[in-house]
Amino acid sequence: MAVKEFKFAGVGRNAQPVQGTVFASSKRSAEKKVTALAEKHGFRTQGLMERRAFMYKVKHPNGTIIKGEQKAYTEDEIRKALSRMGLEVLKVEKKLFDLPMKPPSQDIIMFVRLASNLLREKLPFDEILTLLSGDVNSKPLKQTLRDLNGDLKGGMDAQSAFMKHQHTLGKFTAYMLGIASQSGNMSEIYEATARFLERQNEFKKSVRSAMITPMITIVLLLAVILWYIWDIFPKTAGLLEDVGMPLPPMTASTMEFSYWLDANWWWLFTLFAVLVGGVIWYVRTPKGQFRWHKLMISMPIIGALLHKLNIEIFCRVFSVLYSGSGENIQVMRIASEACGNAYMEHQIKTVTIPMMVGQGAGLVQSMEASDVFTPMAIARFRSGAETGSVRSSAQQMADYYESETKLKLKSVVESIQTGVSVFITAAIIFLTLVSTEVAMVQPSAEDMMNQRVK
């Protein structure tokens, strides 16, 4: 669901002004968040404004008319900012359709990769943001980079500035880039983030291409079979009924099914539409996503592959952020959110982390209790814990599963293609048998005479 930014203002216990920003899908959700913050920190709210897009038209001192778009909380903010730039403001108005859009993943990857390359060239980070904000094509990403540059120049710490845009960049990306600015190896963390995002995007494309083509083929084949049984077949086999001939078994069953479809298509179509819509809606809910992700890693053929991909991502994020200190509870939390599976994230947050924090259990014991890691991953982490090389063990596990999933993806694609081929062959055989059965029936002279008498 699209997320919007809201700014709230209030007054604290000592009459001190309070302000901040929250992210929510609607104004009502934002009001609930602000109310919860007010109760927790003891301040009284005075206002809530949504940050939205404004269209502006200005005149440059050289006479050039410039049109553009900028996000702000009020129209007055836009007018003051443009005036300070020496521009004559001709018009500022709210954008009619201000639909929050998330940048394409490819644009985010390009930004991180280019930033990594420019950091290696020792270019100042503010110049990198200025350069890339003018070069990217995605308007949401362009706006995000401008906001980041403004927040950083305004004195906001890097982690807060990046986490402010986690709904645009992704929580993992925002967290990684935020801590990169506070570390001594900024270029290295950007490089690791870019590699992770590229790998994740590559795998998603491979799985999507492996699944979409077979699904389209199967859907189209089922549609053709349905059309043949419902429309074409009755016109040919119906000639036998017209002459009063007994129909062969397969032909008779197919005709009955065709008549049943003809009589009940309207409620079948309605039921199908309701079921598809209901499933899509349910899967988008937190509970539905949890159950769907749990089912995904249990599916035959593709499930084990997806599960290992999730573990690979967890291990890669864990290896980048792990420091061997008590702060690694946050590392576990970020790695679980980045792994891309709601079921694994839930198990790690509700089983692994509470065991480590509340019961003082060890890392490996707590991970094993979550029941979402493979025996190989548990064994590797145990070995790393015993030798004091947990970080390198996580990196090795990530590299191993990366290689394995790349190799196994090819065999999975071949298995899916084989299954689709078998299904197509079975469907063609069925249609051939039914058509052949009708073609082999020949009416007798008596049947023809009876038809003429009628």
Coordinates of C-alpha atoms in Angstrom, one line a residue:
M1 CA 0.0 0.0 0.0
A2 CA 1.2 3.5 -0.8
V3 CA 2.6 5.4 2.1
K4 CA 2.3 9.2 2.6
E5 CA 4.3 11.6 4.8
F6 CA 2.6 13.8 7.4
K7 CA 4.1 16.5 9.6
F8 CA 2.6 17.1 13.1
A9 CA 3.0 20.0 15.5
G10 CA 2.3 20.1 19.2
V11 CA 3.2 21.6 22.6
G12 CA 5.1 19.7 25.3
R13 CA 4.7 19.8 29.1
N14 CA 7.0 22.8 29.5
A15 CA 5.2 24.7 26.6
Q16 CA 8.0 23.7 24.3
P17 CA 7.1 23.3 20.7
V18 CA 7.1 19.7 19.4
Q19 CA 7.1 18.7 15.7
G20 CA 8.0 15.6 13.7
T21 CA 7.0 13.5 10.8
V22 CA 5.1 10.2 10.5
F23 CA 4.5 7.9 7.6
A24 CA 1.0 6.3 7.0
S25 CA -1.3 5.1 4.3
S26 CA -4.0 7.6 5.2
K27 CA -4.6 10.6 7.3
R28 CA -6.6 8.6 9.8
S29 CA -3.7 6.2 10.3
A30 CA -1.4 9.1 10.7
E31 CA -3.6 10.6 13.4
K32 CA -3.6 7.3 15.3
K33 CA 0.2 7.3 15.2
V34 CA 0.5 10.9 16.3
T35 CA -2.0 10.2 19.2
A36 CA 0.1 7.3 20.3
L37 CA 3.3 9.4 20.2
A38 CA 1.6 12.2 22.1
E39 CA 0.5 9.7 24.9
K40 CA 3.9 8.2 25.1
H41 CA 5.9 11.4 25.2
G42 CA 3.4 13.7 26.9
F43 CA 2.6 16.4 24.4
R44 CA -0.5 17.9 23.1
T45 CA -1.0 17.9 19.3
Q46 CA -2.0 21.0 17.5
G47 CA -2.0 20.2 13.8
L48 CA -1.3 17.5 11.1
M49 CA -0.4 18.3 7.5
E50 CA 0.1 16.0 4.6
R51 CA 3.1 16.4 2.3
R52 CA 1.9 16.5 -1.2
A53 CA 2.9 17.5 -4.7
F54 CA 2.5 21.1 -6.1
M55 CA 2.8 22.2 -9.6
Y56 CA 4.5 25.6 -10.1
K57 CA 5.2 28.1 -12.9
V58 CA 8.0 30.7 -12.5
K59 CA 9.8 33.3 -14.5
H60 CA 13.6 33.4 -14.6
P61 CA 15.3 36.8 -14.5
N62 CA 16.4 36.2 -18.1
G63 CA 12.7 35.9 -19.1
T64 CA 12.5 32.1 -19.4
I65 CA 9.3 30.5 -18.2
I66 CA 9.9 27.3 -16.1
K67 CA 7.3 24.8 -15.0
G68 CA 8.0 22.1 -12.5
E69 CA 6.8 20.0 -9.6
Q70 CA 7.8 20.0 -6.0
K71 CA 6.6 18.3 -2.8
A72 CA 5.8 20.4 0.3
Y73 CA 3.3 20.7 3.1
T74 CA 1.9 24.0 2.1
E75 CA 1.7 26.2 -1.0
D76 CA 3.5 29.0 1.0
E77 CA 6.6 26.8 1.4
I78 CA 6.9 26.5 -2.4
R79 CA 6.5 30.2 -3.0
K80 CA 9.1 31.2 -0.4
A81 CA 11.6 28.6 -1.6
L82 CA 11.2 29.7 -5.3
S83 CA 11.4 33.4 -4.3
R84 CA 14.7 32.9 -2.4
M85 CA 16.1 31.5 -5.6
G86 CA 15.4 34.8 -7.4
L87 CA 12.5 33.5 -9.4
E88 CA 9.3 35.3 -10.0
V89 CA 6.5 33.0 -8.9
L90 CA 3.6 33.0 -11.5
K91 CA 1.5 30.2 -10.2
V92 CA 1.5 27.4 -7.6
E93 CA -1.3 24.9 -7.2
K94 CA -1.8 21.4 -5.8
K95 CA -1.4 18.6 -8.2
L96 CA -4.8 17.2 -9.0
F97 CA -3.9 13.5 -8.8
D98 CA -1.1 13.1 -6.3
L99 CA -0.7 9.3 -6.2
P100 CA 2.3 8.1 -4.1
M101 CA 4.5 6.1 -6.4
K102 CA 7.5 3.9 -5.5
P103 CA 10.5 4.1 -7.8
P104 CA 11.2 1.1 -10.0
S105 CA 13.7 -1.3 -8.3
Q106 CA 16.0 -0.9 -11.3
D107 CA 16.3 2.8 -10.7
I108 CA 17.1 2.3 -7.0
I109 CA 19.8 -0.3 -7.9
M110 CA 21.3 2.1 -10.4
F111 CA 21.4 4.9 -7.8
V112 CA 23.2 2.7 -5.2
R113 CA 25.6 1.3 -7.8
L114 CA 26.5 4.7 -9.3
A115 CA 26.9 6.2 -5.8
S116 CA 29.2 3.3 -4.9
N117 CA 31.3 3.9 -7.9
L118 CA 31.5 7.7 -7.3
L119 CA 32.4 7.1 -3.6
R120 CA 35.4 5.1 -4.8
E121 CA 36.4 8.1 -6.8
K122 CA 36.4 10.1 -3.5
L123 CA 33.6 12.4 -4.7
P124 CA 31.8 14.3 -1.8
F125 CA 28.5 12.7 -0.9
D126 CA 26.5 15.9 -1.3
E127 CA 27.8 16.3 -4.8
I128 CA 26.9 12.7 -5.6
L129 CA 23.3 13.3 -4.5
T130 CA 23.1 16.5 -6.5
L131 CA 24.6 14.8 -9.6
L132 CA 22.3 11.7 -9.4
S133 CA 19.1 13.6 -8.5
G134 CA 19.5 15.5 -11.8
D135 CA 20.3 12.3 -13.7
V136 CA 17.7 9.7 -12.6
N137 CA 14.5 9.3 -14.6
S138 CA 12.1 8.3 -11.8
K139 CA 10.3 11.3 -10.4
P140 CA 9.7 9.7 -7.0
L141 CA 13.4 8.8 -6.7
K142 CA 14.5 12.2 -7.9
Q143 CA 12.3 13.8 -5.2
T144 CA 13.7 11.4 -2.6
L145 CA 17.3 12.3 -3.5
R146 CA 16.5 16.0 -3.3
D147 CA 14.9 15.6 0.1
L148 CA 17.9 13.6 1.3
N149 CA 20.3 16.2 0.2
G150 CA 18.2 18.9 1.9
D151 CA 17.9 17.0 5.2
L152 CA 21.6 16.2 5.3
K153 CA 22.6 19.8 4.6
G154 CA 20.1 20.9 7.3
G155 CA 22.0 18.9 9.9
M156 CA 19.9 15.7 10.2
D157 CA 22.0 12.7 10.9
A158 CA 22.4 10.3 8.0
Q159 CA 20.6 7.3 9.5
S160 CA 17.5 9.4 10.4
A161 CA 17.5 11.0 6.9
F162 CA 17.7 7.7 5.1
M163 CA 15.2 5.9 7.4
K164 CA 12.8 8.8 6.7
H165 CA 12.6 7.4 3.1
Q166 CA 12.5 3.7 3.9
H167 CA 9.1 3.4 2.2
T168 CA 10.6 4.7 -1.0
L169 CA 14.0 3.0 -1.0
G170 CA 13.1 -0.1 1.0
K171 CA 13.8 -0.6 4.7
F172 CA 17.0 -2.6 4.1
T173 CA 18.4 -0.2 1.6
A174 CA 17.6 2.8 3.8
Y175 CA 19.2 1.2 6.8
M176 CA 22.3 0.1 5.0
L177 CA 22.9 3.5 3.4
G178 CA 22.2 5.3 6.7
I179 CA 24.8 3.4 8.6
A180 CA 27.3 3.7 5.7
S181 CA 27.6 7.4 6.4
Q182 CA 28.4 6.8 10.0
S183 CA 31.0 4.1 9.3
G184 CA 34.6 4.3 8.1
N185 CA 33.9 2.1 5.0
M186 CA 31.1 4.0 3.3
S187 CA 32.2 2.8 -0.2
E188 CA 32.3 -0.8 0.9
I189 CA 28.8 -0.8 2.4
Y190 CA 27.4 0.9 -0.7
E191 CA 29.1 -1.8 -2.8
A192 CA 27.7 -4.6 -0.7
T193 CA 24.2 -3.0 -0.8
A194 CA 24.4 -2.7 -4.6
R195 CA 25.5 -6.3 -5.0
F196 CA 22.7 -7.5 -2.8
L197 CA 20.1 -5.5 -4.7
E198 CA 21.4 -6.7 -8.0
R199 CA 21.4 -10.3 -6.9
Q200 CA 17.9 -10.0 -5.5
N201 CA 16.5 -8.3 -8.6
E202 CA 18.2 -10.9 -10.9
F203 CA 16.7 -13.8 -9.0
K204 CA 13.2 -12.3 -9.0
K205 CA 13.5 -11.8 -12.8
S206 CA 14.6 -15.4 -13.3
V207 CA 11.8 -16.8 -11.2
R208 CA 9.2 -14.5 -12.8
S209 CA 10.3 -15.6 -16.3
A210 CA 10.4 -19.2 -15.2
M211 CA 6.8 -19.1 -13.8
I212 CA 5.0 -16.5 -16.0
T213 CA 5.5 -18.2 -19.4
P214 CA 4.2 -21.7 -18.2
M215 CA 1.3 -20.0 -16.4
I216 CA 0.3 -18.1 -19.5
T217 CA 0.6 -21.2 -21.6
I218 CA -1.6 -23.2 -19.2
V219 CA -4.2 -20.5 -18.9
L220 CA -4.5 -20.0 -22.7
L221 CA -4.6 -23.8 -23.2
L222 CA -7.4 -24.2 -20.7
A223 CA -9.3 -21.3 -22.4
V224 CA -9.0 -23.0 -25.8
I225 CA -10.2 -26.3 -24.3
L226 CA -13.1 -24.6 -22.7
W227 CA -14.0 -22.8 -25.9
Y228 CA -13.8 -26.0 -27.9
I229 CA -16.0 -28.0 -25.4
W230 CA -18.5 -25.1 -24.9
D231 CA -18.9 -23.8 -28.4
I232 CA -17.3 -25.8 -31.2
F233 CA -17.9 -29.4 -30.0
P234 CA -21.7 -29.1 -29.6
K235 CA -22.0 -27.9 -33.2
T236 CA -20.3 -31.0 -34.5
A237 CA -21.5 -33.7 -32.1
G238 CA -25.0 -32.2 -32.0
L239 CA -25.5 -33.4 -35.6
L240 CA -25.6 -37.0 -34.2
E241 CA -28.2 -36.0 -31.7
D242 CA -30.3 -34.5 -34.5
V243 CA -30.5 -37.8 -36.3
G244 CA -31.4 -39.6 -33.0
M245 CA -28.2 -41.6 -32.8
P246 CA -26.9 -42.8 -29.4
L247 CA -23.7 -40.9 -28.5
P248 CA -20.4 -42.7 -27.6
P249 CA -19.5 -42.5 -23.9
M250 CA -16.8 -39.7 -24.1
T251 CA -18.9 -37.7 -26.5
A252 CA -22.0 -38.0 -24.3
S253 CA -20.1 -36.9 -21.2
T254 CA -18.6 -34.0 -23.0
M255 CA -22.0 -32.9 -24.4
E256 CA -23.5 -33.1 -20.9
F257 CA -20.7 -30.9 -19.5
S258 CA -21.1 -28.4 -22.4
Y259 CA -24.9 -28.1 -21.6
W260 CA -24.1 -27.7 -17.9
L261 CA -21.7 -24.9 -18.7
D262 CA -24.2 -23.2 -21.0
A263 CA -26.8 -23.3 -18.2
N264 CA -24.5 -22.2 -15.3
W265 CA -21.8 -20.0 -16.8
W266 CA -23.0 -16.8 -15.2
W267 CA -22.7 -18.0 -11.6
L268 CA -19.5 -19.9 -12.4
F269 CA -18.0 -16.7 -13.8
T270 CA -19.1 -14.8 -10.7
L271 CA -17.8 -17.4 -8.4
F272 CA -14.4 -17.4 -10.2
A273 CA -14.2 -13.6 -10.1
V274 CA -15.1 -13.5 -6.4
L275 CA -12.6 -16.3 -5.5
V276 CA -9.7 -14.7 -7.5
G277 CA -10.5 -11.2 -6.0
G278 CA -10.8 -12.7 -2.5
V279 CA -7.5 -14.5 -2.8
I280 CA -5.6 -11.4 -4.1
W281 CA -7.1 -9.3 -1.3
Y282 CA -6.3 -11.9 1.4
V283 CA -2.7 -12.4 0.2
R284 CA -2.2 -8.6 0.5
T285 CA -3.2 -8.6 4.2
P286 CA -0.5 -9.2 6.8
K287 CA -2.1 -12.5 7.8
G288 CA -2.6 -13.7 4.2
Q289 CA 1.0 -12.7 3.3
F290 CA 2.2 -14.7 6.3
R291 CA 0.4 -17.9 5.3
W292 CA 1.2 -17.4 1.6
H293 CA 4.9 -17.1 2.3
K294 CA 4.8 -20.1 4.6
L295 CA 3.2 -22.1 1.8
M296 CA 5.7 -20.8 -0.8
I297 CA 8.7 -22.4 1.0
S298 CA 6.8 -25.7 1.3
M299 CA 5.8 -26.0 -2.4
P300 CA 7.3 -28.8 -4.4
I301 CA 10.2 -28.0 -6.8
I302 CA 10.2 -24.2 -6.4
G303 CA 9.7 -24.1 -2.6
A304 CA 13.2 -25.3 -1.5
L305 CA 14.8 -22.9 -4.0
L306 CA 12.9 -19.9 -2.7
H307 CA 13.6 -20.9 0.9
K308 CA 17.4 -21.0 0.2
L309 CA 17.2 -17.7 -1.5
N310 CA 15.6 -16.2 1.7
I311 CA 18.3 -17.7 3.8
E312 CA 20.9 -16.4 1.4
I313 CA 19.6 -12.9 1.7
F314 CA 19.4 -13.2 5.5
C315 CA 23.0 -14.4 5.7
R316 CA 24.3 -11.7 3.4
V317 CA 22.7 -8.9 5.3
F318 CA 23.7 -10.4 8.6
S319 CA 27.3 -10.7 7.4
V320 CA 27.4 -7.1 6.4
L321 CA 26.0 -5.7 9.6
Y322 CA 27.3 -8.2 12.2
S323 CA 29.8 -6.7 14.6
G324 CA 30.0 -9.3 17.4
S325 CA 28.4 -6.9 20.0
G326 CA 25.1 -6.7 21.8
E327 CA 23.7 -4.5 19.1
N328 CA 23.3 -7.5 16.9
I329 CA 19.7 -7.9 18.0
Q330 CA 19.0 -5.0 15.6
V331 CA 21.0 -6.8 13.0
M332 CA 18.8 -9.9 13.3
R333 CA 15.7 -7.8 13.0
I334 CA 17.0 -6.0 9.9
A335 CA 18.2 -9.2 8.3
S336 CA 14.8 -10.9 8.9
E337 CA 13.0 -8.0 7.3
A338 CA 15.3 -8.0 4.3
C339 CA 15.0 -11.8 3.7
G340 CA 11.7 -11.2 1.8
N341 CA 9.6 -13.9 3.6
A342 CA 7.0 -12.8 6.1
Y343 CA 6.8 -16.2 7.7
M344 CA 10.6 -16.3 8.3
E345 CA 10.6 -12.7 9.6
H346 CA 7.8 -13.6 12.0
Q347 CA 9.6 -16.6 13.4
I348 CA 12.9 -14.8 13.8
K349 CA 11.2 -11.8 15.6
T350 CA 8.9 -13.9 17.8
V351 CA 11.1 -16.9 18.6
T352 CA 14.8 -16.2 17.9
I353 CA 15.1 -12.6 19.2
P354 CA 13.0 -13.2 22.4
M355 CA 15.1 -16.2 23.2
M356 CA 18.3 -14.2 22.8
V357 CA 17.0 -11.2 24.8
G358 CA 14.7 -12.8 27.4
Q359 CA 16.3 -16.1 28.0
G360 CA 19.9 -15.3 27.2
A361 CA 20.1 -18.2 24.7
G362 CA 22.9 -18.4 22.2
L363 CA 22.6 -17.3 18.6
V364 CA 22.7 -20.8 17.1
Q365 CA 20.2 -22.2 19.7
S366 CA 17.8 -19.4 19.1
M367 CA 18.1 -19.7 15.3
E368 CA 17.4 -23.4 15.5
A369 CA 14.3 -22.9 17.6
S370 CA 12.7 -20.7 14.9
D371 CA 12.5 -23.7 12.6
V372 CA 13.1 -21.6 9.5
F373 CA 16.8 -22.3 8.8
T374 CA 18.1 -25.4 7.0
P375 CA 20.3 -27.9 8.9
M376 CA 23.3 -26.8 6.7
A377 CA 22.8 -23.1 7.7
I378 CA 22.5 -24.1 11.4
A379 CA 25.6 -26.2 11.2
R380 CA 27.6 -23.4 9.5
F381 CA 26.6 -20.9 12.1
R382 CA 27.4 -23.3 14.9
S383 CA 30.9 -23.8 13.5
G384 CA 31.3 -20.0 13.2
A385 CA 30.1 -19.5 16.8
E386 CA 32.6 -22.1 18.1
T387 CA 35.5 -20.6 16.2
G388 CA 34.6 -16.9 16.7
S389 CA 34.0 -16.4 13.0
V390 CA 30.2 -15.9 12.8
R391 CA 30.5 -13.1 10.3
S392 CA 32.6 -15.0 7.8
S393 CA 30.5 -18.1 8.3
A394 CA 27.4 -16.1 7.3
Q395 CA 29.2 -14.7 4.3
Q396 CA 30.3 -18.3 3.2
M397 CA 26.7 -19.5 3.6
A398 CA 25.4 -16.7 1.5
D399 CA 27.9 -17.3 -1.2
Y400 CA 27.2 -21.0 -1.2
Y401 CA 23.4 -20.6 -1.5
E402 CA 23.9 -18.0 -4.2
S403 CA 25.9 -20.5 -6.3
E404 CA 23.4 -23.3 -5.5
T405 CA 20.3 -21.3 -6.3
K406 CA 21.8 -20.1 -9.6
L407 CA 22.6 -23.7 -10.7
K408 CA 19.3 -25.2 -9.4
L409 CA 17.2 -22.5 -11.0
K410 CA 18.1 -24.0 -14.4
S411 CA 16.9 -27.4 -13.4
V412 CA 13.8 -26.0 -11.8
V413 CA 12.9 -24.1 -15.0
E414 CA 13.5 -27.4 -17.0
S415 CA 11.2 -29.3 -14.6
I416 CA 8.5 -26.7 -14.9
Q417 CA 8.8 -26.7 -18.7
T418 CA 8.6 -30.5 -18.7
G419 CA 5.5 -30.4 -16.5
V420 CA 3.8 -27.9 -18.9
S421 CA 4.8 -30.0 -21.9
V422 CA 3.2 -33.1 -20.3
F423 CA 0.0 -31.1 -19.5
I424 CA -0.2 -29.8 -23.1
T425 CA 0.3 -33.3 -24.4
A426 CA -2.4 -34.7 -22.2
A427 CA -4.8 -31.9 -23.3
I428 CA -4.1 -32.5 -27.0
I429 CA -4.6 -36.3 -26.5
F430 CA -7.9 -35.6 -24.8
L431 CA -9.1 -33.3 -27.6
T432 CA -7.9 -35.8 -30.2
L433 CA -9.7 -38.8 -28.6
V434 CA -13.0 -36.9 -28.2
S435 CA -12.8 -35.6 -31.8
T436 CA -11.9 -39.0 -33.2
E437 CA -14.7 -40.7 -31.3
V438 CA -17.2 -38.4 -33.0
A439 CA -15.6 -38.7 -36.4
M440 CA -15.7 -42.5 -36.3
V441 CA -19.5 -42.6 -35.7
Q442 CA -21.4 -43.2 -38.9
P443 CA -25.2 -42.9 -39.0
S444 CA -27.0 -45.9 -40.5
A445 CA -29.5 -45.7 -43.4
E446 CA -32.3 -46.2 -40.9
D447 CA -31.1 -43.2 -38.9
M448 CA -31.0 -41.1 -42.0
M449 CA -34.5 -42.2 -43.1
N450 CA -35.8 -41.3 -39.6
Q451 CA -34.2 -37.9 -39.9
R452 CA -35.9 -37.3 -43.4
V453 CA -39.3 -38.4 -42.0
K454 CA -38.9 -35.9 -39.2

